[in-house]
Amino acid sequence: MKTVKRSILFLTLLELVLAGFVNHADGGYWQMVKQGSWQGMHHDKTKDSKACGGLNDLDLNSFCFVYLNVMKMMRR
Amino acid sequence: MKVTLYRKYAGSWFFTGGVRVVYDTAIAGASHGYTAPKDTSYIYKADATVKLTGTTTGEVSLSVKVFLYYTVTQNEYAASGERIFSGAYSSSTRTVSTGTMSVKDQLLHVRIIITLAGTYEMNDYGLSDGNFYDGDNKIELLTFRIYRYVSGPCRLC
């Protein structure tokens, strides 16, 4: 009985793994829809970014983000 | 990572802890992004290729983080990827990919954040030509690409 349960469990897991593999490799492909260069795209034009040395940031934990928000609070 | 910048004089920076530069397709206008179709939701990803020229010998590390996002307010970004080069490196080209996200009817943009960490002095770094460099080392931002996943066999392959 124990062996049967183990076999069922093994086969179930195997099926899940294989299903995941098949779904991942469903014959599809990555199609490039846009390609470009970064020429002239630096983000140093805003007042806030200038305060951070001409830099801007998406990372909300960054020093710049904290610095800018402290400065904004002080201005209020 | 804490970033501290000290301005020495126009066009020159001294920094400890690191310096970071952000490039964003949204800054250059909507035409640099990609508009996802209205009718069908696809899975998207992006990548960016960076070329390192020169050699570092000190404790310098380079992080390249790429984001794919779909709101110009920049509050909602759905995927990011990161690759870190640390220690000494010589000239090489690397491609950094984001994760994936499912999108329909949105204008997609790519943002790349380059962070150079360590204690280091740059006498000048160029931004106006689209690259990031000092006298010995140059980080060239070559291309970005946006992909969507198409199910089924490739008809073009």
PDB file of C-alpha atoms in Angstrom:
ATOM      1  CA  MET A   1       0.000   0.000   0.000  1.00  0.00           C
ATOM      2  CA  LYS A   2       2.820   2.328   0.911  1.00  0.00           C
ATOM      3  CA  THR A   3       4.545   1.584  -2.364  1.00  0.00           C
ATOM      4  CA  VAL A   4       1.378   2.299  -4.323  1.00  0.00           C
ATOM      5  CA  LYS A   5       0.955   5.644  -2.576  1.00  0.00           C
ATOM      6  CA  ARG A   6       4.553   6.526  -3.266  1.00  0.00           C
ATOM      7  CA  SER A   7       4.157   5.553  -6.912  1.00  0.00           C
ATOM      8  CA  ILE A   8       1.041   7.698  -7.265  1.00  0.00           C
ATOM      9  CA  LEU A   9       2.787  10.620  -5.613  1.00  0.00           C
ATOM     10  CA  PHE A  10       5.829  10.186  -7.853  1.00  0.00           C
ATOM     11  CA  LEU A  11       3.740   9.982 -11.008  1.00  0.00           C
ATOM     12  CA  THR A  12       1.706  13.030  -9.980  1.00  0.00           C
ATOM     13  CA  LEU A  13       4.833  15.057  -9.387  1.00  0.00           C
ATOM     14  CA  LEU A  14       6.334  13.826 -12.641  1.00  0.00           C
ATOM     15  CA  GLU A  15       3.188  14.843 -14.502  1.00  0.00           C
ATOM     16  CA  LEU A  16       3.294  18.307 -12.948  1.00  0.00           C
ATOM     17  CA  VAL A  17       6.922  18.769 -13.871  1.00  0.00           C
ATOM     18  CA  LEU A  18       6.375  17.557 -17.417  1.00  0.00           C
ATOM     19  CA  ALA A  19       3.234  19.670 -17.790  1.00  0.00           C
ATOM     20  CA  GLY A  20       5.170  22.723 -16.697  1.00  0.00           C
ATOM     21  CA  PHE A  21       7.941  21.901 -19.125  1.00  0.00           C
ATOM     22  CA  VAL A  22       5.540  21.347 -22.012  1.00  0.00           C
ATOM     23  CA  ASN A  23       3.678  24.565 -21.272  1.00  0.00           C
ATOM     24  CA  HIS A  24       6.909  26.482 -21.093  1.00  0.00           C
ATOM     25  CA  ALA A  25       8.121  24.952 -24.335  1.00  0.00           C
ATOM     26  CA  ASP A  26       4.812  25.082 -26.162  1.00  0.00           C
ATOM     27  CA  GLY A  27       6.493  25.701 -29.467  1.00  0.00           C
ATOM     28  CA  GLY A  28       6.145  29.427 -29.041  1.00  0.00           C
ATOM     29  CA  TYR A  29       8.883  31.952 -29.584  1.00  0.00           C
ATOM     30  CA  TRP A  30       9.987  35.443 -28.592  1.00  0.00           C
ATOM     31  CA  GLN A  31       9.264  37.913 -31.337  1.00  0.00           C
ATOM     32  CA  MET A  32      11.147  41.204 -31.236  1.00  0.00           C
ATOM     33  CA  VAL A  33       8.687  44.069 -31.591  1.00  0.00           C
ATOM     34  CA  LYS A  34      10.946  47.035 -30.920  1.00  0.00           C
ATOM     35  CA  GLN A  35      14.624  47.782 -31.164  1.00  0.00           C
ATOM     36  CA  GLY A  36      16.306  51.086 -30.551  1.00  0.00           C
ATOM     37  CA  SER A  37      19.354  52.871 -29.244  1.00  0.00           C
ATOM     38  CA  TRP A  38      19.820  54.982 -26.153  1.00  0.00           C
ATOM     39  CA  GLN A  39      21.336  57.922 -27.927  1.00  0.00           C
ATOM     40  CA  GLY A  40      20.337  61.141 -26.247  1.00  0.00           C
ATOM     41  CA  MET A  41      18.027  59.522 -23.720  1.00  0.00           C
ATOM     42  CA  HIS A  42      19.774  60.360 -20.482  1.00  0.00           C
ATOM     43  CA  HIS A  43      17.417  61.656 -17.880  1.00  0.00           C
ATOM     44  CA  ASP A  44      19.023  64.695 -16.369  1.00  0.00           C
ATOM     45  CA  LYS A  45      16.712  67.458 -17.381  1.00  0.00           C
ATOM     46  CA  THR A  46      14.335  67.781 -14.475  1.00  0.00           C
ATOM     47  CA  LYS A  47      14.846  69.973 -11.460  1.00  0.00           C
ATOM     48  CA  ASP A  48      14.606  67.017  -9.097  1.00  0.00           C
ATOM     49  CA  SER A  49      17.136  64.960 -10.946  1.00  0.00           C
ATOM     50  CA  LYS A  50      19.478  67.919 -11.081  1.00  0.00           C
ATOM     51  CA  ALA A  51      19.462  67.981  -7.304  1.00  0.00           C
ATOM     52  CA  CYS A  52      20.770  64.445  -7.451  1.00  0.00           C
ATOM     53  CA  GLY A  53      23.697  65.303  -9.592  1.00  0.00           C
ATOM     54  CA  GLY A  54      21.933  65.148 -12.895  1.00  0.00           C
ATOM     55  CA  LEU A  55      20.552  61.732 -12.172  1.00  0.00           C
ATOM     56  CA  ASN A  56      17.114  60.314 -11.746  1.00  0.00           C
ATOM     57  CA  ASP A  57      16.049  57.032 -10.327  1.00  0.00           C
ATOM     58  CA  LEU A  58      13.325  54.472 -10.418  1.00  0.00           C
ATOM     59  CA  ASP A  59      14.680  52.745  -7.346  1.00  0.00           C
ATOM     60  CA  LEU A  60      12.571  54.152  -4.547  1.00  0.00           C
ATOM     61  CA  ASN A  61      15.058  53.081  -1.897  1.00  0.00           C
ATOM     62  CA  SER A  62      17.805  55.126  -3.376  1.00  0.00           C
ATOM     63  CA  PHE A  63      19.624  57.903  -1.695  1.00  0.00           C
ATOM     64  CA  CYS A  64      18.346  60.330  -4.309  1.00  0.00           C
ATOM     65  CA  PHE A  65      14.725  59.468  -3.644  1.00  0.00           C
ATOM     66  CA  VAL A  66      15.098  59.954   0.096  1.00  0.00           C
ATOM     67  CA  TYR A  67      17.086  63.121  -0.396  1.00  0.00           C
ATOM     68  CA  LEU A  68      14.564  64.634  -2.786  1.00  0.00           C
ATOM     69  CA  ASN A  69      11.617  63.864  -0.564  1.00  0.00           C
ATOM     70  CA  VAL A  70      13.298  65.301   2.497  1.00  0.00           C
ATOM     71  CA  MET A  71      14.028  68.424   0.502  1.00  0.00           C
ATOM     72  CA  LYS A  72      10.405  68.620  -0.641  1.00  0.00           C
ATOM     73  CA  MET A  73       9.147  68.275   2.927  1.00  0.00           C
ATOM     74  CA  MET A  74      11.468  71.019   4.092  1.00  0.00           C
ATOM     75  CA  ARG A  75      10.182  73.358   1.402  1.00  0.00           C
ATOM     76  CA  ARG A  76       6.552  72.956   2.560  1.00  0.00           C
TER      77      ARG A  76
ATOM     78  CA  MET B   1      23.264  51.215  -2.021  1.00  0.00           C
ATOM     79  CA  LYS B   2      24.037  54.633  -0.696  1.00  0.00           C
ATOM     80  CA  VAL B   3      25.113  57.056  -3.343  1.00  0.00           C
ATOM     81  CA  THR B   4      26.931  60.212  -2.433  1.00  0.00           C
ATOM     82  CA  LEU B   5      27.860  62.751  -5.035  1.00  0.00           C
ATOM     83  CA  TYR B   6      29.990  65.822  -4.663  1.00  0.00           C
ATOM     84  CA  ARG B   7      30.165  68.363  -7.383  1.00  0.00           C
ATOM     85  CA  LYS B   8      33.684  69.590  -7.954  1.00  0.00           C
ATOM     86  CA  TYR B   9      33.201  71.832 -10.911  1.00  0.00           C
ATOM     87  CA  ALA B  10      31.062  71.965 -13.988  1.00  0.00           C
ATOM     88  CA  GLY B  11      31.038  68.697 -15.821  1.00  0.00           C
ATOM     89  CA  SER B  12      33.011  66.825 -13.203  1.00  0.00           C
ATOM     90  CA  TRP B  13      32.017  64.728 -10.243  1.00  0.00           C
ATOM     91  CA  PHE B  14      33.737  63.151  -7.346  1.00  0.00           C
ATOM     92  CA  PHE B  15      31.855  60.397  -5.689  1.00  0.00           C
ATOM     93  CA  THR B  16      32.177  57.782  -3.027  1.00  0.00           C
ATOM     94  CA  GLY B  17      29.825  54.871  -2.761  1.00  0.00           C
ATOM     95  CA  GLY B  18      28.834  54.986  -6.373  1.00  0.00           C
ATOM     96  CA  VAL B  19      27.244  56.858  -9.190  1.00  0.00           C
ATOM     97  CA  ARG B  20      24.244  55.960 -11.224  1.00  0.00           C
ATOM     98  CA  VAL B  21      22.868  57.026 -14.525  1.00  0.00           C
ATOM     99  CA  VAL B  22      19.393  56.440 -15.830  1.00  0.00           C
ATOM    100  CA  TYR B  23      18.383  56.154 -19.450  1.00  0.00           C
ATOM    101  CA  ASP B  24      14.736  55.983 -20.374  1.00  0.00           C
ATOM    102  CA  THR B  25      12.969  55.566 -23.671  1.00  0.00           C
ATOM    103  CA  ALA B  26      10.038  57.598 -22.350  1.00  0.00           C
ATOM    104  CA  ILE B  27      12.254  60.667 -22.109  1.00  0.00           C
ATOM    105  CA  ALA B  28      12.807  60.557 -25.826  1.00  0.00           C
ATOM    106  CA  GLY B  29       9.072  60.443 -26.516  1.00  0.00           C
ATOM    107  CA  ALA B  30       6.312  57.974 -27.095  1.00  0.00           C
ATOM    108  CA  SER B  31       7.704  56.884 -30.451  1.00  0.00           C
ATOM    109  CA  HIS B  32      10.624  55.224 -28.673  1.00  0.00           C
ATOM    110  CA  GLY B  33       8.278  52.942 -26.777  1.00  0.00           C
ATOM    111  CA  TYR B  34       6.059  50.160 -28.021  1.00  0.00           C
ATOM    112  CA  THR B  35       2.267  50.215 -27.968  1.00  0.00           C
ATOM    113  CA  ALA B  36       0.853  46.846 -26.998  1.00  0.00           C
ATOM    114  CA  PRO B  37      -2.215  45.854 -29.045  1.00  0.00           C
ATOM    115  CA  LYS B  38      -5.654  46.470 -27.603  1.00  0.00           C
ATOM    116  CA  ASP B  39      -7.249  43.184 -28.491  1.00  0.00           C
ATOM    117  CA  THR B  40      -4.740  40.616 -27.265  1.00  0.00           C
ATOM    118  CA  SER B  41      -2.709  40.335 -24.100  1.00  0.00           C
ATOM    119  CA  TYR B  42       0.834  39.154 -24.739  1.00  0.00           C
ATOM    120  CA  ILE B  43       3.713  38.353 -22.443  1.00  0.00           C
ATOM    121  CA  TYR B  44       6.517  40.874 -22.887  1.00  0.00           C
ATOM    122  CA  LYS B  45      10.129  41.147 -21.870  1.00  0.00           C
ATOM    123  CA  ALA B  46      12.970  43.507 -22.690  1.00  0.00           C
ATOM    124  CA  ASP B  47      16.725  43.444 -22.752  1.00  0.00           C
ATOM    125  CA  ALA B  48      19.580  45.879 -23.104  1.00  0.00           C
ATOM    126  CA  THR B  49      23.081  45.304 -24.402  1.00  0.00           C
ATOM    127  CA  VAL B  50      25.976  47.042 -22.720  1.00  0.00           C
ATOM    128  CA  LYS B  51      29.564  47.082 -23.943  1.00  0.00           C
ATOM    129  CA  LEU B  52      32.371  47.595 -21.470  1.00  0.00           C
ATOM    130  CA  THR B  53      35.603  48.939 -22.844  1.00  0.00           C
ATOM    131  CA  GLY B  54      38.794  49.217 -20.871  1.00  0.00           C
ATOM    132  CA  THR B  55      39.974  47.464 -17.754  1.00  0.00           C
ATOM    133  CA  THR B  56      39.425  48.131 -14.086  1.00  0.00           C
ATOM    134  CA  THR B  57      41.898  47.012 -11.513  1.00  0.00           C
ATOM    135  CA  GLY B  58      40.415  48.420  -8.350  1.00  0.00           C
ATOM    136  CA  GLU B  59      37.384  47.690  -6.261  1.00  0.00           C
ATOM    137  CA  VAL B  60      34.870  48.779  -8.818  1.00  0.00           C
ATOM    138  CA  SER B  61      31.606  47.073  -9.537  1.00  0.00           C
ATOM    139  CA  LEU B  62      29.082  47.727 -12.214  1.00  0.00           C
ATOM    140  CA  SER B  63      25.413  47.003 -11.950  1.00  0.00           C
ATOM    141  CA  VAL B  64      23.111  47.166 -14.926  1.00  0.00           C
ATOM    142  CA  LYS B  65      19.428  47.020 -14.132  1.00  0.00           C
ATOM    143  CA  VAL B  66      16.772  47.041 -16.808  1.00  0.00           C
ATOM    144  CA  PHE B  67      13.092  47.769 -16.321  1.00  0.00           C
ATOM    145  CA  LEU B  68      10.119  47.286 -18.573  1.00  0.00           C
ATOM    146  CA  TYR B  69       7.204  49.427 -17.522  1.00  0.00           C
ATOM    147  CA  TYR B  70       3.971  50.696 -18.921  1.00  0.00           C
ATOM    148  CA  THR B  71       3.024  53.869 -17.158  1.00  0.00           C
ATOM    149  CA  VAL B  72       4.686  57.165 -17.815  1.00  0.00           C
ATOM    150  CA  THR B  73       4.042  58.090 -14.195  1.00  0.00           C
ATOM    151  CA  GLN B  74       6.732  55.480 -13.492  1.00  0.00           C
ATOM    152  CA  ASN B  75       4.931  54.200 -10.419  1.00  0.00           C
ATOM    153  CA  GLU B  76       4.103  50.896 -11.986  1.00  0.00           C
ATOM    154  CA  TYR B  77       6.878  48.861 -13.411  1.00  0.00           C
ATOM    155  CA  ALA B  78       6.301  45.217 -13.821  1.00  0.00           C
ATOM    156  CA  ALA B  79       9.581  43.555 -14.488  1.00  0.00           C
ATOM    157  CA  SER B  80      13.223  44.053 -13.865  1.00  0.00           C
ATOM    158  CA  GLY B  81      16.467  42.292 -14.398  1.00  0.00           C
ATOM    159  CA  GLU B  82      19.860  42.838 -12.952  1.00  0.00           C
ATOM    160  CA  ARG B  83      23.369  41.770 -13.728  1.00  0.00           C
ATOM    161  CA  ILE B  84      26.343  42.712 -11.679  1.00  0.00           C
ATOM    162  CA  PHE B  85      29.948  42.763 -12.745  1.00  0.00           C
ATOM    163  CA  SER B  86      32.342  43.115  -9.889  1.00  0.00           C
ATOM    164  CA  GLY B  87      36.048  43.439  -9.451  1.00  0.00           C
ATOM    165  CA  ALA B  88      38.330  43.847 -12.381  1.00  0.00           C
ATOM    166  CA  TYR B  89      36.885  43.457 -15.808  1.00  0.00           C
ATOM    167  CA  SER B  90      38.129  43.794 -19.311  1.00  0.00           C
ATOM    168  CA  SER B  91      36.301  44.662 -22.477  1.00  0.00           C
ATOM    169  CA  SER B  92      33.171  42.667 -22.974  1.00  0.00           C
ATOM    170  CA  THR B  93      29.604  42.940 -24.146  1.00  0.00           C
ATOM    171  CA  ARG B  94      26.743  41.811 -21.963  1.00  0.00           C
ATOM    172  CA  THR B  95      23.022  41.643 -22.439  1.00  0.00           C
ATOM    173  CA  VAL B  96      20.737  42.141 -19.455  1.00  0.00           C
ATOM    174  CA  SER B  97      17.176  40.853 -19.661  1.00  0.00           C
ATOM    175  CA  THR B  98      14.123  41.728 -17.656  1.00  0.00           C
ATOM    176  CA  GLY B  99      11.538  39.341 -16.354  1.00  0.00           C
ATOM    177  CA  THR B 100       8.211  39.055 -18.127  1.00  0.00           C
ATOM    178  CA  MET B 101       4.838  40.677 -17.781  1.00  0.00           C
ATOM    179  CA  SER B 102       1.462  40.302 -19.439  1.00  0.00           C
ATOM    180  CA  VAL B 103       0.173  43.496 -21.008  1.00  0.00           C
ATOM    181  CA  LYS B 104      -2.679  44.674 -23.212  1.00  0.00           C
ATOM    182  CA  ASP B 105      -3.297  48.150 -24.603  1.00  0.00           C
ATOM    183  CA  GLN B 106      -0.412  49.955 -22.935  1.00  0.00           C
ATOM    184  CA  LEU B 107       2.551  51.997 -24.073  1.00  0.00           C
ATOM    185  CA  LEU B 108       5.638  50.074 -22.985  1.00  0.00           C
ATOM    186  CA  HIS B 109       8.902  51.745 -22.120  1.00  0.00           C
ATOM    187  CA  VAL B 110      12.352  50.538 -21.157  1.00  0.00           C
ATOM    188  CA  ARG B 111      14.544  52.104 -18.524  1.00  0.00           C
ATOM    189  CA  ILE B 112      18.116  51.185 -17.722  1.00  0.00           C
ATOM    190  CA  ILE B 113      19.971  52.117 -14.566  1.00  0.00           C
ATOM    191  CA  ILE B 114      23.737  51.841 -14.538  1.00  0.00           C
ATOM    192  CA  THR B 115      25.442  51.951 -11.181  1.00  0.00           C
ATOM    193  CA  LEU B 116      29.165  52.186 -10.802  1.00  0.00           C
ATOM    194  CA  ALA B 117      30.179  51.528  -7.228  1.00  0.00           C
ATOM    195  CA  GLY B 118      33.381  51.874  -5.319  1.00  0.00           C
ATOM    196  CA  THR B 119      35.661  54.699  -4.385  1.00  0.00           C
ATOM    197  CA  TYR B 120      36.653  56.248  -7.585  1.00  0.00           C
ATOM    198  CA  GLU B 121      37.258  59.587  -9.181  1.00  0.00           C
ATOM    199  CA  MET B 122      35.960  60.607 -12.536  1.00  0.00           C
ATOM    200  CA  ASN B 123      37.390  63.713 -14.049  1.00  0.00           C
ATOM    201  CA  ASP B 124      34.643  63.793 -16.563  1.00  0.00           C
ATOM    202  CA  TYR B 125      32.018  61.526 -17.840  1.00  0.00           C
ATOM    203  CA  GLY B 126      30.291  61.844 -21.108  1.00  0.00           C
ATOM    204  CA  LEU B 127      26.565  61.742 -21.384  1.00  0.00           C
ATOM    205  CA  SER B 128      25.829  63.921 -24.343  1.00  0.00           C
ATOM    206  CA  ASP B 129      26.887  61.299 -26.840  1.00  0.00           C
ATOM    207  CA  GLY B 130      24.693  58.668 -25.249  1.00  0.00           C
ATOM    208  CA  ASN B 131      27.514  56.838 -23.498  1.00  0.00           C
ATOM    209  CA  PHE B 132      28.954  56.812 -20.024  1.00  0.00           C
ATOM    210  CA  TYR B 133      32.701  56.958 -19.701  1.00  0.00           C
ATOM    211  CA  ASP B 134      35.803  58.365 -18.143  1.00  0.00           C
ATOM    212  CA  GLY B 135      39.313  58.453 -19.493  1.00  0.00           C
ATOM    213  CA  ASP B 136      40.065  54.736 -19.320  1.00  0.00           C
ATOM    214  CA  ASN B 137      36.731  53.037 -19.200  1.00  0.00           C
ATOM    215  CA  LYS B 138      33.701  53.374 -21.320  1.00  0.00           C
ATOM    216  CA  ILE B 139      30.287  51.893 -20.871  1.00  0.00           C
ATOM    217  CA  GLU B 140      28.499  51.925 -24.166  1.00  0.00           C
ATOM    218  CA  LEU B 141      24.768  51.461 -24.219  1.00  0.00           C
ATOM    219  CA  LEU B 142      24.259  49.697 -27.484  1.00  0.00           C
ATOM    220  CA  THR B 143      20.639  48.749 -27.949  1.00  0.00           C
ATOM    221  CA  PHE B 144      17.422  47.886 -26.195  1.00  0.00           C
ATOM    222  CA  ARG B 145      14.810  45.473 -27.442  1.00  0.00           C
ATOM    223  CA  ILE B 146      11.262  44.613 -26.508  1.00  0.00           C
ATOM    224  CA  TYR B 147       9.935  41.127 -27.213  1.00  0.00           C
ATOM    225  CA  ARG B 148       6.550  39.492 -26.996  1.00  0.00           C
ATOM    226  CA  TYR B 149       5.866  35.816 -26.643  1.00  0.00           C
ATOM    227  CA  VAL B 150       3.936  34.262 -29.486  1.00  0.00           C
ATOM    228  CA  SER B 151       2.450  30.847 -28.814  1.00  0.00           C
ATOM    229  CA  GLY B 152       2.684  28.105 -31.352  1.00  0.00           C
ATOM    230  CA  PRO B 153       5.389  27.222 -33.841  1.00  0.00           C
ATOM    231  CA  CYS B 154       7.461  29.961 -35.371  1.00  0.00           C
ATOM    232  CA  ARG B 155       6.225  30.599 -38.902  1.00  0.00           C
ATOM    233  CA  LEU B 156       9.349  32.493 -39.796  1.00  0.00           C
ATOM    234  CA  CYS B 157      11.790  29.882 -38.477  1.00  0.00           C
TER     235      CYS B 157
END
